[in-house]
Coordinates of C-alpha atoms and ligand atoms in Angstrom, one line a residue:
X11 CA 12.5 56.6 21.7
X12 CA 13.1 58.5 18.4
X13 CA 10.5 61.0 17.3
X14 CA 8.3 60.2 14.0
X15 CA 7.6 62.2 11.5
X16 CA 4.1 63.0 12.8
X17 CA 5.1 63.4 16.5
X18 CA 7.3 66.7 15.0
X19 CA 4.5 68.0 13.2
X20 CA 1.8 67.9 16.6
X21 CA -1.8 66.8 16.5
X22 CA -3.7 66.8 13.5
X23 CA -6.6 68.6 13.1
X24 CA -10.0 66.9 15.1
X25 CA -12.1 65.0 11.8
X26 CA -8.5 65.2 9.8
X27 CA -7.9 61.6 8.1
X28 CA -4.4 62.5 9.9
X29 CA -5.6 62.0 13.1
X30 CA -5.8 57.8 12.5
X31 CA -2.3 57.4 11.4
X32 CA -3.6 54.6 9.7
X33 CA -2.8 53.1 6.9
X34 CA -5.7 53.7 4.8
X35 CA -6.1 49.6 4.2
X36 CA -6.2 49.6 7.8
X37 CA -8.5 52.0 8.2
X38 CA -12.0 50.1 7.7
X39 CA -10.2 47.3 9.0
X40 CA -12.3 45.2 12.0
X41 CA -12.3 42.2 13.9
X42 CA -14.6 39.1 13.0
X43 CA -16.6 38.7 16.3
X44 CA -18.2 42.2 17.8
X45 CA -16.2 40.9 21.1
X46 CA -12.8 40.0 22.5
X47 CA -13.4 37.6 24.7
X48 CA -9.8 35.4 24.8
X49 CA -7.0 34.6 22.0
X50 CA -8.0 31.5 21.5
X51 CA -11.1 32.6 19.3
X52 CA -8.5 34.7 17.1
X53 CA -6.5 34.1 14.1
X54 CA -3.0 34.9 13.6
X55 CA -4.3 37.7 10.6
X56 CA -6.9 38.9 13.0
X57 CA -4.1 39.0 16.1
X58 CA -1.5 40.8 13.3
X59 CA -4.0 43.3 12.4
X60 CA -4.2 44.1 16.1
X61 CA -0.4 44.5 16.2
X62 CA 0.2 46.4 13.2
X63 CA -2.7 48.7 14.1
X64 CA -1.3 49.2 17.9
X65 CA 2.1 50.0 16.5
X66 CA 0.6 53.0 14.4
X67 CA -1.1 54.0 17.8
X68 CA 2.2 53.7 19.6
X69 CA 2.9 57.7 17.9
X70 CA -0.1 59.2 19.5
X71 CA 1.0 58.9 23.4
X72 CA 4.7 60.4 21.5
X73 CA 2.7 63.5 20.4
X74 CA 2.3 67.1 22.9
X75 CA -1.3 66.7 22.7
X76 CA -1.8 62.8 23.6
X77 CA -5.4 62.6 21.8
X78 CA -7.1 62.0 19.1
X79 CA -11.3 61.7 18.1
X80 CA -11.5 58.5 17.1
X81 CA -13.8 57.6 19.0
X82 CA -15.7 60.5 19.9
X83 CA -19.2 60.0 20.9
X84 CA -18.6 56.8 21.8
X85 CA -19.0 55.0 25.2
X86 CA -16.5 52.7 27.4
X87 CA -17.5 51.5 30.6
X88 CA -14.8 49.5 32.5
X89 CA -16.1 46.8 35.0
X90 CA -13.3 45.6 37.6
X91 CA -14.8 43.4 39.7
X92 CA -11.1 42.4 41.0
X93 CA -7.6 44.2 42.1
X94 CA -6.0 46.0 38.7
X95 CA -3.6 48.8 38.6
X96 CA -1.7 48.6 34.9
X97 CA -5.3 46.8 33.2
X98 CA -7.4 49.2 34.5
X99 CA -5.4 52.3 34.0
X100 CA -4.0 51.4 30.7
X101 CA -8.1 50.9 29.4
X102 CA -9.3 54.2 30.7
X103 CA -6.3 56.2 29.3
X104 CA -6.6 54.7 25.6
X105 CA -10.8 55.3 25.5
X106 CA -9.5 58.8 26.5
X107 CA -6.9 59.2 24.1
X108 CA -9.4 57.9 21.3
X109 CA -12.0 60.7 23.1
X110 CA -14.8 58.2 24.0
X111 CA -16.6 58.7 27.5
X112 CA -15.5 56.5 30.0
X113 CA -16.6 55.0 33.6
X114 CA -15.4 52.7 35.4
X115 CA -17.2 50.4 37.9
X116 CA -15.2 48.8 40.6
X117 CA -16.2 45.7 42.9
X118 CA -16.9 48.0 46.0
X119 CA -18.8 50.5 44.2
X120 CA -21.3 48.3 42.2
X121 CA -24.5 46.5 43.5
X122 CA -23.1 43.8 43.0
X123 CA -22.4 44.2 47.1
X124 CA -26.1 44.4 47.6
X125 CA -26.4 40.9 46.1
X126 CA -27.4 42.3 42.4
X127 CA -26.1 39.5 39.8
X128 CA -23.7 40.0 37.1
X129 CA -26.1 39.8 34.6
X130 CA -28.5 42.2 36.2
X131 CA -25.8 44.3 36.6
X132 CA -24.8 44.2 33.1
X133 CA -28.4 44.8 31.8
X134 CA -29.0 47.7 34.0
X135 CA -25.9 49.3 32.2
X136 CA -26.8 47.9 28.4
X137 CA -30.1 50.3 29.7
X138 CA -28.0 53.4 29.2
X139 CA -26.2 52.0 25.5
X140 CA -22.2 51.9 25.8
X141 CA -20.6 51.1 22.9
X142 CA -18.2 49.2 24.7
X143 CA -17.8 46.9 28.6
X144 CA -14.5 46.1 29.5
X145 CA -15.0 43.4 32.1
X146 CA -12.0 42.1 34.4
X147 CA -14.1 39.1 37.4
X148 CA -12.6 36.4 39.3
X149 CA -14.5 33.7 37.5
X150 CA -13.6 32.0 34.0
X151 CA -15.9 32.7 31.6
X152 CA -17.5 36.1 33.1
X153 CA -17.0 38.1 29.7
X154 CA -18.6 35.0 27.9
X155 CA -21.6 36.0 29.5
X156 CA -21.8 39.3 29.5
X157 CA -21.3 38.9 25.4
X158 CA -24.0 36.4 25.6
X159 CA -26.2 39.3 27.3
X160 CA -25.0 42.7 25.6
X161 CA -25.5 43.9 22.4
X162 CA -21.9 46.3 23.4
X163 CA -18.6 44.9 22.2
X164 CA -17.1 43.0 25.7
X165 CA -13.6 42.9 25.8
X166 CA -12.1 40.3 28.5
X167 CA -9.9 42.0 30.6
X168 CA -8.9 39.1 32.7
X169 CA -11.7 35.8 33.7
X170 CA -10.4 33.8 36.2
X171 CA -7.1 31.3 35.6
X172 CA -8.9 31.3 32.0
X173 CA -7.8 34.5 29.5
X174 CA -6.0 38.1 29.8
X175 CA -6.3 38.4 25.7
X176 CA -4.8 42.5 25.4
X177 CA -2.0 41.1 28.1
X178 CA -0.8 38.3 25.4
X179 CA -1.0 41.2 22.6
X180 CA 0.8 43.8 24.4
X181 CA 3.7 40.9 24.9
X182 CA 3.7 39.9 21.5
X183 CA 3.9 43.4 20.2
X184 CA 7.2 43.8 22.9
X185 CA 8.9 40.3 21.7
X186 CA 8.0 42.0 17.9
X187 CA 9.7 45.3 18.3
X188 CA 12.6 43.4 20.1
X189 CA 13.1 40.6 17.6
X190 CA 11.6 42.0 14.3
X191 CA 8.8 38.8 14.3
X192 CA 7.7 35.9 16.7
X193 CA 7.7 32.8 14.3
X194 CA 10.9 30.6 15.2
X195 CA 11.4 32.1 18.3
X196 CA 11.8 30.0 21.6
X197 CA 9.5 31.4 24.2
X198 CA 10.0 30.2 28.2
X199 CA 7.4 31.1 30.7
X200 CA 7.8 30.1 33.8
X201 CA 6.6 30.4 36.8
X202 CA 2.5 29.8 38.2
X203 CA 1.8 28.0 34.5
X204 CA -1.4 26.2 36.2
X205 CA -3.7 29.6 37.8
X206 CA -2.0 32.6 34.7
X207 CA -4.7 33.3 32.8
X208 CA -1.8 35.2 31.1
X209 CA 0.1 32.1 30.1
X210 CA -2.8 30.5 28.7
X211 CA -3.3 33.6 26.2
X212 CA 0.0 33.5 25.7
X213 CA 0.5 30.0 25.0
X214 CA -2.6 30.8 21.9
X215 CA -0.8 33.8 20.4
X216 CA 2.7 33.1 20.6
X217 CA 2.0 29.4 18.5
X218 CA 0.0 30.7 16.4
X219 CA 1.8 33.6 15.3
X220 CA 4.9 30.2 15.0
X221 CA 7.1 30.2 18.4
X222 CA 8.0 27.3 20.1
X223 CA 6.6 27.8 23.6
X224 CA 8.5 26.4 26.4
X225 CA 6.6 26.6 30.2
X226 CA 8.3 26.0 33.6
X227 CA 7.3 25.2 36.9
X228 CA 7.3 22.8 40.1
X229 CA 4.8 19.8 39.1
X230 CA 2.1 21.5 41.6
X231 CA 1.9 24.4 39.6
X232 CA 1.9 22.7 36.6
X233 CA -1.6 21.9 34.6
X234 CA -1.6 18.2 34.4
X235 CA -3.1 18.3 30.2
X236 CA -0.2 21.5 29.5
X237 CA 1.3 19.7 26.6
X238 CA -2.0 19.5 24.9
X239 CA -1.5 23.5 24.9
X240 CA 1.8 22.4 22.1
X241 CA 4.0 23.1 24.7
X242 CA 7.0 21.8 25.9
X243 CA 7.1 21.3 29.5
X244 CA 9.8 21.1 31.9
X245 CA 9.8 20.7 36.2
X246 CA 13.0 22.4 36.3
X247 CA 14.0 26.0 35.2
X248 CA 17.6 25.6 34.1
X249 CA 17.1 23.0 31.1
X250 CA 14.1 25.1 29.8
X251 CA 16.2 28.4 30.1
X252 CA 18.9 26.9 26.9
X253 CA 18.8 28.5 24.2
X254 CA 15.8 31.1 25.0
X255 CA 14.8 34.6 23.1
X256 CA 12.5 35.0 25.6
X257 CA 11.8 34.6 29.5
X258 CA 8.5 35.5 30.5
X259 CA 8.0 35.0 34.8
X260 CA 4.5 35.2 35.9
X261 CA 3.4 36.0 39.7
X262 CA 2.0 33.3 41.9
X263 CA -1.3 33.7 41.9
X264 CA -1.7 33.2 45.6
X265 CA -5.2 34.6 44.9
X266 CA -6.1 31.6 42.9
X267 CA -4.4 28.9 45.3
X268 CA -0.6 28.9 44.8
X269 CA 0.5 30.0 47.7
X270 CA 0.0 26.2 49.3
X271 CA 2.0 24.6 45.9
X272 CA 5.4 25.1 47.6
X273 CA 7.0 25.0 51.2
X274 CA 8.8 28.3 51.1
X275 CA 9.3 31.7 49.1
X276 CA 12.8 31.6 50.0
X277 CA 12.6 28.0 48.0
X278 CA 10.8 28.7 45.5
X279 CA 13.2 31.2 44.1
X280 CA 16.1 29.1 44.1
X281 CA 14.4 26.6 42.0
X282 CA 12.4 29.2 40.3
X283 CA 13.5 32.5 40.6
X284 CA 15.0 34.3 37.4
X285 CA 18.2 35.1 39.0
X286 CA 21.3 36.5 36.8
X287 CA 23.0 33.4 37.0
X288 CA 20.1 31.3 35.9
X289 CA 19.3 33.6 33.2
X290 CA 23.1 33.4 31.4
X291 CA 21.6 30.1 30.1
X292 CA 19.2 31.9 27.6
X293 CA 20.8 33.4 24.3
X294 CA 23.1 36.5 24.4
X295 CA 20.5 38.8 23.6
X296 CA 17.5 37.5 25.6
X297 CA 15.1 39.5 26.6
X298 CA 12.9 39.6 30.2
X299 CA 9.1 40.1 30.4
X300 CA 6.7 40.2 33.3
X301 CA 3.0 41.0 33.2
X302 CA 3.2 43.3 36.5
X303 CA 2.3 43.3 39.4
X304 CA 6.0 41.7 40.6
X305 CA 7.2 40.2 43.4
X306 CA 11.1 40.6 43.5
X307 CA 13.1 38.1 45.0
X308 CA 9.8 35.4 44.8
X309 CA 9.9 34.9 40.8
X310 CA 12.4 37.5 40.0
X311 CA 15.6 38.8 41.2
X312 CA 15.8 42.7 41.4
X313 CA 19.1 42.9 39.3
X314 CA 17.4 40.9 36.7
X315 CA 13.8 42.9 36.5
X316 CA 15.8 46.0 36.5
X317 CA 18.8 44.8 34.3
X318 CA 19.7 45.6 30.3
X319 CA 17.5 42.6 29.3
X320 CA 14.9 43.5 31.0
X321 CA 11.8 45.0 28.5
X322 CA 9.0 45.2 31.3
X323 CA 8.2 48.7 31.4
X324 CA 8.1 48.7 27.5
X325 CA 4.8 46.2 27.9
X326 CA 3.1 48.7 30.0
X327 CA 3.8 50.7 27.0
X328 CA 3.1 48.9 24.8
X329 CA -0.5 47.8 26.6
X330 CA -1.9 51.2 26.2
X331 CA -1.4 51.4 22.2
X332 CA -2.8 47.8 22.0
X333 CA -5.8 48.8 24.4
X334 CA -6.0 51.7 22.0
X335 CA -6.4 49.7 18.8
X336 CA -8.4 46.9 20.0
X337 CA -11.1 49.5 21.2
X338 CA -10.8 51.5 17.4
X339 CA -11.1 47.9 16.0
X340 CA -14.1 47.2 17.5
X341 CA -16.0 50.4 17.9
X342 CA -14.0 52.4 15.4
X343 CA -14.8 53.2 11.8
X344 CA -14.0 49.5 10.6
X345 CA -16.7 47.8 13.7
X346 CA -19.2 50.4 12.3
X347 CA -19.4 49.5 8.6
X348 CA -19.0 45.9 9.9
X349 CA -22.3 46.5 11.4
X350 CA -24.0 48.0 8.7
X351 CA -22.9 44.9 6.6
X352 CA -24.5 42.4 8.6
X353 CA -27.3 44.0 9.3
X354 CA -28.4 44.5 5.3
Ligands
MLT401 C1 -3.3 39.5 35.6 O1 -4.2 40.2 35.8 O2 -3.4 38.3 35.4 C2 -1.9 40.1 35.8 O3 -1.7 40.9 34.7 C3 -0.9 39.2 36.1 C4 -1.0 38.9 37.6 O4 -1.9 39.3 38.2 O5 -0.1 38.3 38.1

Protein backbone atom coordinates (compact mmCIF):
# COMPACT_ATOMS: atom_id res chain seq x y z
CA UNK A 1 0.00 0.00 0.00
CA UNK A 2 1.30 3.45 -1.03
CA UNK A 3 2.52 5.69 1.74
CA UNK A 4 0.46 9.08 2.50
CA UNK A 5 1.52 12.13 2.98
CA UNK A 6 1.43 11.97 6.72
CA UNK A 7 2.77 8.33 7.08
CA UNK A 8 6.32 10.21 5.48
CA UNK A 9 6.20 12.88 7.84
CA UNK A 10 5.90 10.32 11.30
CA UNK A 11 3.69 10.92 14.26
CA UNK A 12 2.48 14.12 15.06
CA UNK A 13 3.10 15.63 18.12
CA UNK A 14 0.77 14.01 21.35
CA UNK A 15 -2.28 17.14 21.80
CA UNK A 16 -1.25 18.18 17.95
CA UNK A 17 -4.80 18.65 15.97
CA UNK A 18 -2.43 16.51 13.56
CA UNK A 19 -2.70 13.58 15.50
CA UNK A 20 -6.74 13.00 14.33
CA UNK A 21 -6.13 13.19 10.70
CA UNK A 22 -9.49 14.30 10.62
CA UNK A 23 -11.16 16.27 8.70
CA UNK A 24 -11.97 19.07 10.83
CA UNK A 25 -15.96 18.64 9.94
CA UNK A 26 -15.34 15.27 11.15
CA UNK A 27 -13.85 16.05 14.04
CA UNK A 28 -16.85 16.82 16.56
CA UNK A 29 -18.55 14.40 14.53
CA UNK A 30 -20.60 11.51 16.80
CA UNK A 31 -23.04 8.91 16.64
CA UNK A 32 -26.78 9.46 17.58
CA UNK A 33 -27.26 6.67 20.35
CA UNK A 34 -24.25 6.60 23.20
CA UNK A 35 -24.12 2.76 22.01
CA UNK A 36 -23.53 0.44 19.04
CA UNK A 37 -25.57 -2.17 19.66
CA UNK A 38 -26.42 -3.72 15.79
CA UNK A 39 -26.74 -1.99 12.20
CA UNK A 40 -30.07 -2.09 12.06
CA UNK A 41 -30.44 0.96 14.55
CA UNK A 42 -28.07 3.01 12.15
CA UNK A 43 -28.62 5.20 9.21
CA UNK A 44 -26.77 5.11 6.10
CA UNK A 45 -25.19 8.96 7.09
CA UNK A 46 -24.50 7.66 10.50
CA UNK A 47 -22.86 4.11 8.91
CA UNK A 48 -20.84 6.67 6.16
CA UNK A 49 -19.59 8.75 8.79
CA UNK A 50 -18.17 5.57 10.33
CA UNK A 51 -16.52 4.65 6.98
CA UNK A 52 -15.14 7.91 6.08
CA UNK A 53 -13.85 8.37 9.62
CA UNK A 54 -12.14 4.64 9.59
CA UNK A 55 -10.61 5.38 6.26
CA UNK A 56 -8.68 8.52 7.81
CA UNK A 57 -7.73 6.00 10.60
CA UNK A 58 -6.48 3.49 8.06
CA UNK A 59 -2.92 6.04 7.99
CA UNK A 60 -2.23 5.62 11.55
CA UNK A 61 -1.39 1.64 11.65
CA UNK A 62 0.90 3.00 8.13
CA UNK A 63 2.88 5.29 10.42
CA UNK A 64 6.49 4.00 12.53
CA UNK A 65 4.96 4.92 15.66
CA UNK A 66 1.30 3.14 15.39
CA UNK A 67 -0.34 5.62 18.06
CA UNK A 68 -2.08 8.35 18.66
CA UNK A 69 -3.85 10.16 22.13
CA UNK A 70 -7.07 10.25 21.14
CA UNK A 71 -8.34 8.68 23.58
CA UNK A 72 -6.10 9.08 26.35
CA UNK A 73 -7.49 8.85 29.76
CA UNK A 74 -10.10 7.00 28.59
CA UNK A 75 -11.25 3.37 29.58
CA UNK A 76 -12.12 0.15 27.27
CA UNK A 77 -13.00 -2.90 28.88
CA UNK A 78 -13.51 -5.90 26.45
CA UNK A 79 -15.99 -8.65 27.65
CA UNK A 80 -15.67 -12.06 25.55
CA UNK A 81 -17.78 -14.22 27.00
CA UNK A 82 -17.24 -16.58 23.66
CA UNK A 83 -14.25 -17.93 21.30
CA UNK A 84 -12.68 -14.68 19.28
CA UNK A 85 -9.29 -14.36 17.83
CA UNK A 86 -9.59 -11.33 14.95
CA UNK A 87 -12.79 -9.47 17.18
CA UNK A 88 -10.97 -9.54 20.21
CA UNK A 89 -7.57 -8.68 18.97
CA UNK A 90 -8.60 -6.18 16.51
CA UNK A 91 -10.62 -4.13 19.75
CA UNK A 92 -7.76 -4.14 22.05
CA UNK A 93 -5.15 -2.98 19.47
CA UNK A 94 -7.41 0.17 18.23
CA UNK A 95 -8.16 1.36 22.19
CA UNK A 96 -4.35 1.11 22.23
CA UNK A 97 -3.57 2.83 19.26
CA UNK A 98 -6.15 5.68 20.30
CA UNK A 99 -4.04 5.33 24.03
CA UNK A 100 -7.12 4.41 26.13
CA UNK A 101 -6.63 1.72 29.03
CA UNK A 102 -7.79 -1.52 28.16
CA UNK A 103 -8.84 -4.93 29.87
CA UNK A 104 -10.22 -7.56 28.74
CA UNK A 105 -12.41 -10.15 30.46
CA UNK A 106 -12.74 -13.55 29.04
CA UNK A 107 -15.54 -16.29 29.86
CA UNK A 108 -13.05 -18.43 31.97
CA UNK A 109 -11.73 -15.61 33.86
CA UNK A 110 -14.89 -13.81 35.01
CA UNK A 111 -17.41 -14.80 37.82
CA UNK A 112 -19.55 -15.42 35.66
CA UNK A 113 -18.16 -19.25 36.38
CA UNK A 114 -19.08 -18.84 39.97
CA UNK A 115 -22.69 -18.36 38.87
CA UNK A 116 -22.43 -14.20 39.01
CA UNK A 117 -25.09 -12.90 36.32
CA UNK A 118 -24.36 -10.74 33.41
CA UNK A 119 -25.87 -7.95 34.89
CA UNK A 120 -24.07 -8.20 38.19
CA UNK A 121 -21.17 -8.58 36.40
CA UNK A 122 -21.62 -5.59 34.38
CA UNK A 123 -22.53 -3.43 37.43
CA UNK A 124 -19.62 -4.50 39.44
CA UNK A 125 -17.38 -3.16 36.44
CA UNK A 126 -19.77 0.24 35.72
CA UNK A 127 -18.42 0.43 39.83
CA UNK A 128 -14.93 1.26 38.53
CA UNK A 129 -16.36 3.99 35.44
CA UNK A 130 -15.03 2.70 31.83
CA UNK A 131 -15.83 4.86 29.21
CA UNK A 132 -16.45 2.07 27.09
CA UNK A 133 -17.69 -2.22 27.30
CA UNK A 134 -17.14 -4.06 24.31
CA UNK A 135 -19.34 -7.19 24.86
CA UNK A 136 -19.10 -10.32 22.42
CA UNK A 137 -21.93 -13.45 24.51
CA UNK A 138 -23.63 -16.37 23.05
CA UNK A 139 -27.05 -14.92 23.53
CA UNK A 140 -29.03 -12.40 21.13
CA UNK A 141 -29.58 -9.38 22.71
CA UNK A 142 -26.74 -9.56 25.58
CA UNK A 143 -25.37 -5.91 24.60
CA UNK A 144 -29.07 -4.67 24.66
CA UNK A 145 -28.82 -5.24 28.18
CA UNK A 146 -25.84 -4.29 29.21
CA UNK A 147 -26.80 -0.65 27.43
CA UNK A 148 -29.97 -0.89 29.30
CA UNK A 149 -27.74 -1.21 32.61
CA UNK A 150 -24.50 0.99 31.90
CA UNK A 151 -24.21 4.41 31.68
CA UNK A 152 -20.62 3.32 29.36
CA UNK A 153 -21.00 3.31 25.59
CA UNK A 154 -21.61 -0.76 24.78
CA UNK A 155 -20.55 -1.68 21.53
CA UNK A 156 -21.88 -5.26 20.34
CA UNK A 157 -19.17 -7.27 19.37
CA UNK A 158 -21.15 -10.25 18.37
CA UNK A 159 -24.96 -11.51 20.31
CA UNK A 160 -25.89 -14.65 19.31
CA UNK A 161 -27.21 -15.52 15.49
CA UNK A 162 -28.54 -11.74 16.07
CA UNK A 163 -25.63 -8.81 15.12
CA UNK A 164 -21.63 -8.53 14.56
CA UNK A 165 -22.29 -4.54 13.66
CA UNK A 166 -18.07 -3.47 13.30
CA UNK A 167 -17.89 -7.01 11.18
CA UNK A 168 -20.68 -5.51 8.50
CA UNK A 169 -18.53 -2.01 8.62
CA UNK A 170 -15.24 -3.42 8.20
CA UNK A 171 -16.89 -5.31 4.93
CA UNK A 172 -18.45 -2.51 3.62
CA UNK A 173 -15.41 -0.30 3.99
CA UNK A 174 -13.38 -3.44 1.86
CA UNK A 175 -16.35 -3.68 -0.96
CA UNK A 176 -15.80 0.50 -0.81
CA UNK A 177 -12.08 0.64 -1.39
CA UNK A 178 -12.48 -2.19 -4.03
CA UNK A 179 -15.41 -0.78 -6.02
CA UNK A 180 -15.25 3.05 -5.21
CA UNK A 181 -19.13 2.77 -3.47
CA UNK A 182 -21.73 0.00 -2.57
CA UNK A 183 -25.06 1.44 -4.11
CA UNK A 184 -25.91 -0.74 -7.33
CA UNK A 185 -23.69 -3.38 -6.46
CA UNK A 186 -24.88 -7.18 -6.42
CA UNK A 187 -23.79 -8.66 -3.09
CA UNK A 188 -24.04 -12.79 -2.67
CA UNK A 189 -23.61 -14.33 0.72
CA UNK A 190 -23.76 -17.61 1.00
CA UNK A 191 -23.27 -19.98 3.09
CA UNK A 192 -24.97 -20.58 7.04
CA UNK A 193 -27.58 -17.40 6.16
CA UNK A 194 -29.89 -18.75 9.06
CA UNK A 195 -27.28 -18.85 12.59
CA UNK A 196 -24.47 -15.48 10.85
CA UNK A 197 -25.08 -12.96 12.96
CA UNK A 198 -22.68 -11.49 10.30
CA UNK A 199 -25.17 -11.85 7.48
CA UNK A 200 -27.86 -10.35 9.24
CA UNK A 201 -25.66 -6.96 9.77
CA UNK A 202 -24.80 -7.27 6.57
CA UNK A 203 -27.94 -7.71 5.02
CA UNK A 204 -28.82 -3.93 7.10
CA UNK A 205 -25.78 -2.07 5.78
CA UNK A 206 -25.23 -3.26 2.50
CA UNK A 207 -29.24 -2.20 1.52
CA UNK A 208 -29.06 0.60 3.05
CA UNK A 209 -26.09 2.05 1.77
CA UNK A 210 -28.18 0.65 -2.00
CA UNK A 211 -26.83 -2.97 -2.99
CA UNK A 212 -28.92 -5.62 -4.05
CA UNK A 213 -28.30 -8.37 -1.57
CA UNK A 214 -28.40 -11.88 -2.84
CA UNK A 215 -28.08 -14.91 0.12
CA UNK A 216 -27.47 -18.61 -0.63
CA UNK A 217 -27.83 -21.67 1.04
CA UNK A 218 -29.48 -25.37 1.42
CA UNK A 219 -33.22 -24.69 2.64
CA UNK A 220 -32.05 -25.92 6.28
CA UNK A 221 -29.81 -23.25 6.65
CA UNK A 222 -32.05 -20.88 5.27
CA UNK A 223 -34.30 -18.49 7.64
CA UNK A 224 -37.78 -19.26 6.65
CA UNK A 225 -38.96 -14.96 6.80
CA UNK A 226 -35.17 -14.12 4.74
CA UNK A 227 -36.93 -12.23 2.00
CA UNK A 228 -38.49 -9.96 4.51
CA UNK A 229 -34.64 -8.90 5.11
CA UNK A 230 -35.08 -7.36 0.97
CA UNK A 231 -33.25 -10.14 -0.10
CA UNK A 232 -33.19 -12.29 -2.80
CA UNK A 233 -32.95 -15.85 -2.01
CA UNK A 234 -31.79 -18.77 -3.75
CA UNK A 235 -31.31 -22.84 -2.58
CA UNK A 236 -28.65 -23.21 -5.00
CA UNK A 237 -25.20 -21.42 -5.33
CA UNK A 238 -24.59 -21.33 -9.08
CA UNK A 239 -27.80 -19.13 -10.28
CA UNK A 240 -27.09 -16.63 -7.30
CA UNK A 241 -23.25 -16.52 -8.29
CA UNK A 242 -24.40 -14.53 -12.07
CA UNK A 243 -23.49 -11.55 -12.40
CA UNK A 244 -21.92 -10.93 -8.68
CA UNK A 245 -19.40 -7.93 -7.46
CA UNK A 246 -19.32 -9.60 -4.48
CA UNK A 247 -19.14 -13.24 -2.85
CA UNK A 248 -19.17 -13.15 0.79
CA UNK A 249 -18.93 -17.16 2.40
CA UNK A 250 -19.72 -17.43 5.95
CA UNK A 251 -18.59 -20.45 8.34
CA UNK A 252 -21.11 -22.96 9.61
CA UNK A 253 -21.81 -22.12 12.70
CA UNK A 254 -21.71 -25.57 14.03
CA UNK A 255 -21.77 -23.78 17.48
CA UNK A 256 -25.20 -22.53 16.88
CA UNK A 257 -26.70 -25.91 15.30
CA UNK A 258 -25.51 -26.29 11.71
CA UNK A 259 -23.56 -28.95 11.83
CA UNK A 260 -26.96 -31.32 11.73
CA UNK A 261 -28.48 -29.09 8.51
CA UNK A 262 -26.54 -31.32 5.99
CA UNK A 263 -25.42 -35.03 5.55
CA UNK A 264 -21.79 -34.45 4.75
CA UNK A 265 -18.81 -31.81 4.63
CA UNK A 266 -17.62 -33.41 1.65
CA UNK A 267 -21.42 -32.57 0.28
CA UNK A 268 -21.78 -29.54 1.38
CA UNK A 269 -18.95 -28.12 -0.54
CA UNK A 270 -19.92 -29.38 -3.75
CA UNK A 271 -23.23 -27.69 -3.49
CA UNK A 272 -21.82 -24.95 -1.47
CA UNK A 273 -18.33 -24.52 -1.58
CA UNK A 274 -16.83 -21.44 -3.43
CA UNK A 275 -14.70 -23.40 -5.66
CA UNK A 276 -12.78 -21.69 -8.76
CA UNK A 277 -15.11 -23.12 -11.07
CA UNK A 278 -18.18 -21.97 -9.37
CA UNK A 279 -16.81 -18.65 -8.81
CA UNK A 280 -16.18 -17.92 -12.86
CA UNK A 281 -19.92 -17.29 -12.79
CA UNK A 282 -19.59 -13.85 -10.83
CA UNK A 283 -18.19 -10.77 -12.92
CA UNK A 284 -14.65 -10.51 -14.17
CA UNK A 285 -13.51 -8.53 -11.40
CA UNK A 286 -15.26 -10.06 -8.39
CA UNK A 287 -14.01 -9.97 -5.38
CA UNK A 288 -13.95 -12.77 -2.29
CA UNK A 289 -14.72 -11.94 1.41
CA UNK A 290 -14.91 -14.06 4.45
CA UNK A 291 -15.41 -12.92 8.03
CA UNK A 292 -12.55 -15.39 9.55
CA UNK A 293 -12.30 -17.89 11.14
CA UNK A 294 -12.29 -20.29 7.72
CA UNK A 295 -12.79 -23.65 7.04
CA UNK A 296 -11.05 -24.47 3.64
CA UNK A 297 -12.40 -27.08 1.61
CA UNK A 298 -16.10 -26.86 3.86
CA UNK A 299 -17.28 -23.33 2.41
CA UNK A 300 -14.17 -22.36 0.61
CA UNK A 301 -11.68 -23.83 -1.67
CA UNK A 302 -7.95 -23.06 -0.72
CA UNK A 303 -7.18 -21.73 -4.29
CA UNK A 304 -10.04 -19.45 -4.06
CA UNK A 305 -9.40 -17.92 -0.28
CA UNK A 306 -5.92 -17.53 -1.34
CA UNK A 307 -6.42 -16.52 -5.06
CA UNK A 308 -6.18 -12.73 -6.85
CA UNK A 309 -9.87 -12.13 -5.92
CA UNK A 310 -9.54 -12.88 -2.76
CA UNK A 311 -9.68 -9.49 -0.36
CA UNK A 312 -9.90 -11.36 3.09
CA UNK A 313 -6.87 -10.27 4.83
CA UNK A 314 -7.71 -6.65 3.77
CA UNK A 315 -11.02 -6.92 6.15
CA UNK A 316 -8.88 -7.86 9.10
CA UNK A 317 -7.36 -4.67 8.05
CA UNK A 318 -9.68 -2.98 7.53
CA UNK A 319 -11.52 -4.10 11.06
CA UNK A 320 -8.89 -2.47 13.22
CA UNK A 321 -9.38 1.23 11.53
CA UNK A 322 -13.19 0.70 11.79
CA UNK A 323 -12.76 -0.51 15.55
CA UNK A 324 -10.64 2.55 15.79
CA UNK A 325 -13.14 5.02 14.66
CA UNK A 326 -16.20 3.67 16.11
CA UNK A 327 -14.47 3.81 19.70
CA UNK A 328 -13.28 7.83 18.78
CA UNK A 329 -16.90 8.22 17.63
CA UNK A 330 -18.28 7.34 20.62
CA UNK A 331 -15.86 8.31 23.33
CA UNK A 332 -13.88 10.72 21.35
CA UNK A 333 -14.11 14.45 21.20
CA UNK A 334 -17.46 14.45 19.13
CA UNK A 335 -19.31 11.70 22.06
CA UNK A 336 -18.01 14.26 24.61
CA UNK A 337 -19.65 17.47 23.40
CA UNK A 338 -22.59 15.21 22.49
CA UNK A 339 -22.84 14.72 26.11
CA UNK A 340 -22.53 18.03 27.30
CA UNK A 341 -25.46 18.93 24.81
CA UNK A 342 -27.85 16.68 26.24
CA UNK A 343 -27.17 17.07 29.42
CA UNK A 344 -27.89 21.21 29.33
C1 LIG B 1 -18.38 -14.17 14.18
O1 LIG B 1 -17.99 -13.88 15.29
O2 LIG B 1 -19.58 -14.28 13.93
C2 LIG B 1 -17.32 -14.43 13.14
O3 LIG B 1 -16.73 -13.28 12.77
C3 LIG B 1 -17.80 -15.27 12.03
C4 LIG B 1 -17.79 -16.69 12.49
O4 LIG B 1 -17.63 -16.97 13.66
O5 LIG B 1 -18.00 -17.55 11.64
Amino acid sequence: MPKTKEAEAGPAAPGDAGDLILPVDQQAASLKSKDLLGIEYLDADEIQLILDTAHHFKEISQRPIKKVPTLRGKSVINLFFEPSTRTRTSFEIAAKRLSADTQTISASTSSMVKGETLIDTARNIEAMYPDLLIIRHAFPGAAHMLARTCSAAVINAGDGAHEHPTQALLDALTIRDHKGSIEGLRVVICGDIAHSRVARSNIHCLRKLGATVVVAAPPTLMPCDVEALGVEAFDRLEPALEGADVVMTLRIQLERGGKLSFPSTREYFNLFGLSRDKLALAKDDVIVMHPGPMNRGVEIASDVADGPASVILEQVSNGLAVRMAVLYLLAGVGAAKKNVETAA
